[in-house]
Coordinates of C-alpha atoms and ligand atoms in Angstrom, one line a residue:
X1 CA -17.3 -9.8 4.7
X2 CA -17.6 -6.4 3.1
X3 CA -16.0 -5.4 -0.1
X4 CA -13.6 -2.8 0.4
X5 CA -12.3 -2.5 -3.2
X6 CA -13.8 -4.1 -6.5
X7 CA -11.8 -3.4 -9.8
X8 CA -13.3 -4.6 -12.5
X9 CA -12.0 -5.1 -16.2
X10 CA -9.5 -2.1 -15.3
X11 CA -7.1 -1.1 -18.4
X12 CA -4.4 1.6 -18.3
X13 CA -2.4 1.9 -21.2
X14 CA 1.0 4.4 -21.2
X15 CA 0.5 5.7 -24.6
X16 CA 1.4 2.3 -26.8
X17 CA 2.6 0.1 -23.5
X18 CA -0.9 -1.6 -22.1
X19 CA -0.1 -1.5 -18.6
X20 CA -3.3 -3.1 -17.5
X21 CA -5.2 -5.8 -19.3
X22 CA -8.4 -6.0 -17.8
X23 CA -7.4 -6.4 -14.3
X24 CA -9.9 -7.9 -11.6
X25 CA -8.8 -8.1 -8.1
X26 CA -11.3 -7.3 -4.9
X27 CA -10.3 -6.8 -1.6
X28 CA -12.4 -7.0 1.6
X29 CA -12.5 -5.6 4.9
X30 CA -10.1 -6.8 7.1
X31 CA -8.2 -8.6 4.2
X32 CA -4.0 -8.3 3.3
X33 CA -3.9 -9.2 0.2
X34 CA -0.5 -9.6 -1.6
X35 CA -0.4 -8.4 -5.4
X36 CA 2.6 -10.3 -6.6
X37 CA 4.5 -10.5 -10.1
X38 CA 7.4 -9.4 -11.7
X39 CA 8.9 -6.2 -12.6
X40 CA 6.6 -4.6 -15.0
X41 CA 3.4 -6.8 -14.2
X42 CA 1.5 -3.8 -13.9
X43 CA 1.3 -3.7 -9.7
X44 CA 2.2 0.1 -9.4
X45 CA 0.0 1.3 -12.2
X46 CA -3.3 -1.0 -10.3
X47 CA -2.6 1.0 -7.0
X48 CA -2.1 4.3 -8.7
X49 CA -5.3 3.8 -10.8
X50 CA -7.0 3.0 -7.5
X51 CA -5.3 6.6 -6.2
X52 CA -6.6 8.5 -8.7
X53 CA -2.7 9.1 -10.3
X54 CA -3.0 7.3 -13.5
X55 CA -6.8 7.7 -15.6
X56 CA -7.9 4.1 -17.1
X57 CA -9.3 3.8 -20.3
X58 CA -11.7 1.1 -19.4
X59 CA -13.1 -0.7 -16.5
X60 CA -14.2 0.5 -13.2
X61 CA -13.0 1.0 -9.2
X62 CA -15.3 0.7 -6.5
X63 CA -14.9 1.4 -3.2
X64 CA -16.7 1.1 0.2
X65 CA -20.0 0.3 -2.5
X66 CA -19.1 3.5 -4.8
X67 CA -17.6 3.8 -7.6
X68 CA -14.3 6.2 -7.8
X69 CA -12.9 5.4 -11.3
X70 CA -12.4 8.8 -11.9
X71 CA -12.8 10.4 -8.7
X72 CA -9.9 12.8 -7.8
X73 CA -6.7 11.7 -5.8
X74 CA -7.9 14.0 -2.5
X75 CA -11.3 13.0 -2.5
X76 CA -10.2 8.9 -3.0
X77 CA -7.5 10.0 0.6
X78 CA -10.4 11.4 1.9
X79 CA -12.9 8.2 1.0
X80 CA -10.1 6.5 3.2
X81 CA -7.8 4.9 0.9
X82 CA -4.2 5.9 0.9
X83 CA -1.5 4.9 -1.1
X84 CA 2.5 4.5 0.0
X85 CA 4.2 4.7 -3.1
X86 CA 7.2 2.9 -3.7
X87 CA 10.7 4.8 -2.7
X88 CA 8.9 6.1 0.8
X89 CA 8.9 9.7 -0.3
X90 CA 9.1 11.2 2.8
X91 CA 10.4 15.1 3.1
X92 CA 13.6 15.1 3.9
X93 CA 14.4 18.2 5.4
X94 CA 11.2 18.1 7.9
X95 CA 11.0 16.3 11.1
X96 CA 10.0 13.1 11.5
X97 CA 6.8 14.8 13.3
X98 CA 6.7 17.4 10.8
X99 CA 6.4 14.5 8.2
X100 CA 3.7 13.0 10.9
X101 CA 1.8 15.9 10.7
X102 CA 1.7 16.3 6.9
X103 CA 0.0 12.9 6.9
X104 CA -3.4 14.3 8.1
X105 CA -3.4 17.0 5.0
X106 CA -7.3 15.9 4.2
X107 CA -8.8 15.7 8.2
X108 CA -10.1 18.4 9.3
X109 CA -10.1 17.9 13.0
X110 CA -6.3 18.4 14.4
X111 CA -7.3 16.5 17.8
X112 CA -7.6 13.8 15.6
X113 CA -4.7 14.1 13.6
X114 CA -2.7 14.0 17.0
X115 CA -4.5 11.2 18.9
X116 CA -3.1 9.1 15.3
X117 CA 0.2 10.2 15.4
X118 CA 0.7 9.1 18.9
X119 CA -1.2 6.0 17.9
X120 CA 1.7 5.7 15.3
X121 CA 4.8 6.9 17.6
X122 CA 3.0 3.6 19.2
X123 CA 3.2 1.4 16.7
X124 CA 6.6 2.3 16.0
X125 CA 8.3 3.6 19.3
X126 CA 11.6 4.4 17.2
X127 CA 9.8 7.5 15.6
X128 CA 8.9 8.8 18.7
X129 CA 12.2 8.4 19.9
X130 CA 13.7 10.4 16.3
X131 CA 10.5 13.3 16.2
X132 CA 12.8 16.1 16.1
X133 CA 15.0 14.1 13.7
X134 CA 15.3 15.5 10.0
X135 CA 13.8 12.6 7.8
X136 CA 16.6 12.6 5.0
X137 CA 18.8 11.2 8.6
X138 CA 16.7 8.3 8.8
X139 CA 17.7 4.9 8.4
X140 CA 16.1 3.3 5.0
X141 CA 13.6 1.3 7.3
X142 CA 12.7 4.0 9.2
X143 CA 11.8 6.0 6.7
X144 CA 9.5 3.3 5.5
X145 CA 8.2 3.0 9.2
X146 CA 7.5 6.4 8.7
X147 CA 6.1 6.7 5.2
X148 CA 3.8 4.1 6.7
X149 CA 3.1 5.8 9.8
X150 CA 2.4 9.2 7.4
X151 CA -0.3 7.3 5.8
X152 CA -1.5 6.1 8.7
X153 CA -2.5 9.7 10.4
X154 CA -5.1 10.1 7.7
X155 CA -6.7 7.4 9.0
X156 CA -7.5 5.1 6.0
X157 CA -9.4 2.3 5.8
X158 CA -7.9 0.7 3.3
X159 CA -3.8 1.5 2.9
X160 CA -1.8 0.4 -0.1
X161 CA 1.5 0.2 0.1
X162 CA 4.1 -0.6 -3.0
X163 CA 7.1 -2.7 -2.4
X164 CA 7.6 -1.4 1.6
X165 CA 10.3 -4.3 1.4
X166 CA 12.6 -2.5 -0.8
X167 CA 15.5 -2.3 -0.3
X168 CA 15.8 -3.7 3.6
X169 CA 17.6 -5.8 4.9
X170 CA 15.5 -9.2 6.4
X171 CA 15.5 -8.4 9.9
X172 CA 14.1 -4.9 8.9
X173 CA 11.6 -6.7 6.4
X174 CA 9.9 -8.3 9.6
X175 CA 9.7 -5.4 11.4
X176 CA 7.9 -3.8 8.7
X177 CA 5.6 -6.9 8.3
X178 CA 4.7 -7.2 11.9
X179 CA 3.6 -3.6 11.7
X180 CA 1.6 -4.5 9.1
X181 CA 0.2 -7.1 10.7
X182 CA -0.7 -4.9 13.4
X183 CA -2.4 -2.3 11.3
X184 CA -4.3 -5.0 9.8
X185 CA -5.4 -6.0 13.3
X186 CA -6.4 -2.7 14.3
X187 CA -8.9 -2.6 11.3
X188 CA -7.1 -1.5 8.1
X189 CA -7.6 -3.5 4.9
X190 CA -4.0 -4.0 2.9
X191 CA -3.3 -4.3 -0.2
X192 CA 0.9 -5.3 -0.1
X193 CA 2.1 -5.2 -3.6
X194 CA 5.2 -6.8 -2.8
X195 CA 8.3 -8.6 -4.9
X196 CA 9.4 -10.7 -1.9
X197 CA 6.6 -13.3 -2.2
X198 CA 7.9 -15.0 0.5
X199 CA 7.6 -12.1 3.5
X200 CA 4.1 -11.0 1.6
X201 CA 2.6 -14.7 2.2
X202 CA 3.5 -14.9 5.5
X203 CA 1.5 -12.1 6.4
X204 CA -1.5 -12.4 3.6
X205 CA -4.8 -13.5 4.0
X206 CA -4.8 -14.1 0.0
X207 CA -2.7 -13.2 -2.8
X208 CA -2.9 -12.5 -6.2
X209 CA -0.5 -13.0 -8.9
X210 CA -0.1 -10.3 -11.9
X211 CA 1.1 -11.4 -15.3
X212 CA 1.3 -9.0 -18.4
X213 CA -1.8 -6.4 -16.8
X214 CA -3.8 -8.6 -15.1
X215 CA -4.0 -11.1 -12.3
X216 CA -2.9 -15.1 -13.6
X217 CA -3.5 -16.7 -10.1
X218 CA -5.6 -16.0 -7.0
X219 CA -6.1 -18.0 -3.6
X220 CA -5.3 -18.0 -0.3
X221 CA -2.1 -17.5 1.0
X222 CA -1.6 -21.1 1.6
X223 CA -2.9 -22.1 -2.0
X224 CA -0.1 -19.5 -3.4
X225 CA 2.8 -21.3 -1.3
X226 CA 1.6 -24.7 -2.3
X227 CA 1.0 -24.2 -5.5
X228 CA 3.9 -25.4 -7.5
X229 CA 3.9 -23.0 -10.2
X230 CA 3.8 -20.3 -7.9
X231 CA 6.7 -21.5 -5.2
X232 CA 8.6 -22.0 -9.2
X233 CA 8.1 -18.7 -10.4
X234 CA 8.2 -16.5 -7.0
X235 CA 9.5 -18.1 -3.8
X236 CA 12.5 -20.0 -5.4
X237 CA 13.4 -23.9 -4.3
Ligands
ATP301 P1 7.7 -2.7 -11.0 O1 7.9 -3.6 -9.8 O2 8.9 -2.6 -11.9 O3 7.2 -1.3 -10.6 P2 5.1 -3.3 -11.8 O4 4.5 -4.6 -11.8 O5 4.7 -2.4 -10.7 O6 6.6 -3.3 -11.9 P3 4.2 -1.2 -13.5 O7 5.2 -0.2 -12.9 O8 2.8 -1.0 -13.2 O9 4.6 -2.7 -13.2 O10 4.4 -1.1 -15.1 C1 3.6 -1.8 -16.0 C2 4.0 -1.5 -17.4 O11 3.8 -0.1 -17.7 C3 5.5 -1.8 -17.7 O12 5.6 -2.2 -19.0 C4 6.1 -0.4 -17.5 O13 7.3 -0.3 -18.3 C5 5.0 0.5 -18.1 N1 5.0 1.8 -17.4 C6 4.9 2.1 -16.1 N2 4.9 3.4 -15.9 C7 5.0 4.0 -17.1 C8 5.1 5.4 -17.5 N3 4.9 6.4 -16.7 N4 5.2 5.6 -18.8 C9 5.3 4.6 -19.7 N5 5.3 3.3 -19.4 C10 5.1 3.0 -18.1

């Protein structure tokens, strides 16, 4: 299988706090892979390294076979790597197509950028129900359907998404994962970074598990639920 991402050694420090320790984590074409730990592991400042937001001091990011360490956040979207940041951030005064439409800021062809938003009002047939509906009136996983299905009209390769769990409520959770799934299937790499281990593993192909800037345990998803440590620390009794 093809890598899609390779970080290597990364570090990120905010001023005295070391974020990121020397991180290594790859993740290969048609892979979901689960970036687990606790609050302040470091799993928001990886994905926003790989975005472009946050500069590392050390280390590298390779993508599709080239290295984008410090390649800017537009060209990385346009490389086909987009990140959903945690806390949706969708505009809340636009529509729901509006927000659609805002997605495809870095393609150039608009046929294209409307043959993916109705691939998305197919994914998730509840936004093409709400298009004309102001964002901010969305239901909290709705907007994260729709955060999702913004990234989606720039028509990434690999998406990232940061904690799209937040906040939901189970039955929403699963929604949310089954679309993920389906994105996955449709030929997206993931990259979940996610503090319900237990929704994550169900959908991963492998996980990796972040302690103090950089990963402590890696496997497959089954290793991760089976391994005792892991089911302690993360998915409770
Ligand atoms: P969370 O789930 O809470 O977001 P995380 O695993 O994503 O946790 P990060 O948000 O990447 O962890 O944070 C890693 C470390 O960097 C933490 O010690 C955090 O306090 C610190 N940190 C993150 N962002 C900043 C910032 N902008 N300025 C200073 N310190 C920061």
């Amino acid at each position: 299988m093809n890598t899609v991402l390779d970080i290597k050694g990364l570090q990120v420090a905010y001023g005295k706090v070391e974020a990121l320790r020397g991180l290594d984590l790859t993740v290969r074409e048609n892979e979901i892979v689960a970036l687990l730990g606790n609050n302040g592991a470091g799993k928001s400042t990886s994905v926003s390294a790989v975005s472009g937001l946050v500069r590392p001091r050390a280390g590298t990011v390779t993508a599709f076979g080239e290295d984008i360490t410090r390649a800017t956040p537009w060209s990385i979207v346009e490389r086909g790597i987009v990140h959903v940041p945690e806390g949706r951030r969708i505009f809340s005064r636009l529509t729901v197509h509006e927000n659609l439409q805002l997605g495809g800021y870095t393609v150039r062809d608009s046929t294209s950028i409307d043959k993916r938003i109705d691939q998305v009002y197919a994914l998730f047939p509840r936004m093409a129900e709400r298009r004309d509906q102001q964002g901010g009136t969305l239901s909290g996983g709705e907007q994260q359907m729709l955060a999702i299905g913004r990234a989606m009209v720039a028509g990434p390769r690999l998406i990232m998404l940061d904690e799209p769990s937040m906040g939901l409520a189970p039955l929403i959770v699963a929604q949310v994962m089954d679309a993920i799934v389906s994105i996955n299937r449709a030929g997206t790499a993931v990259l979940l970074i996610e503090q319900n281990a237990r929704a994550a593993l169900k959908v991963a192909h492998r996980g990796c598990v972040m302690e103090s800037g950089r990963v402590s345990v890696t496997g497959s998803a089954a290793e991760l639920r089976a391994d005792p440590q892991v089911v302690e620390a993360y998915l409770g009794a």
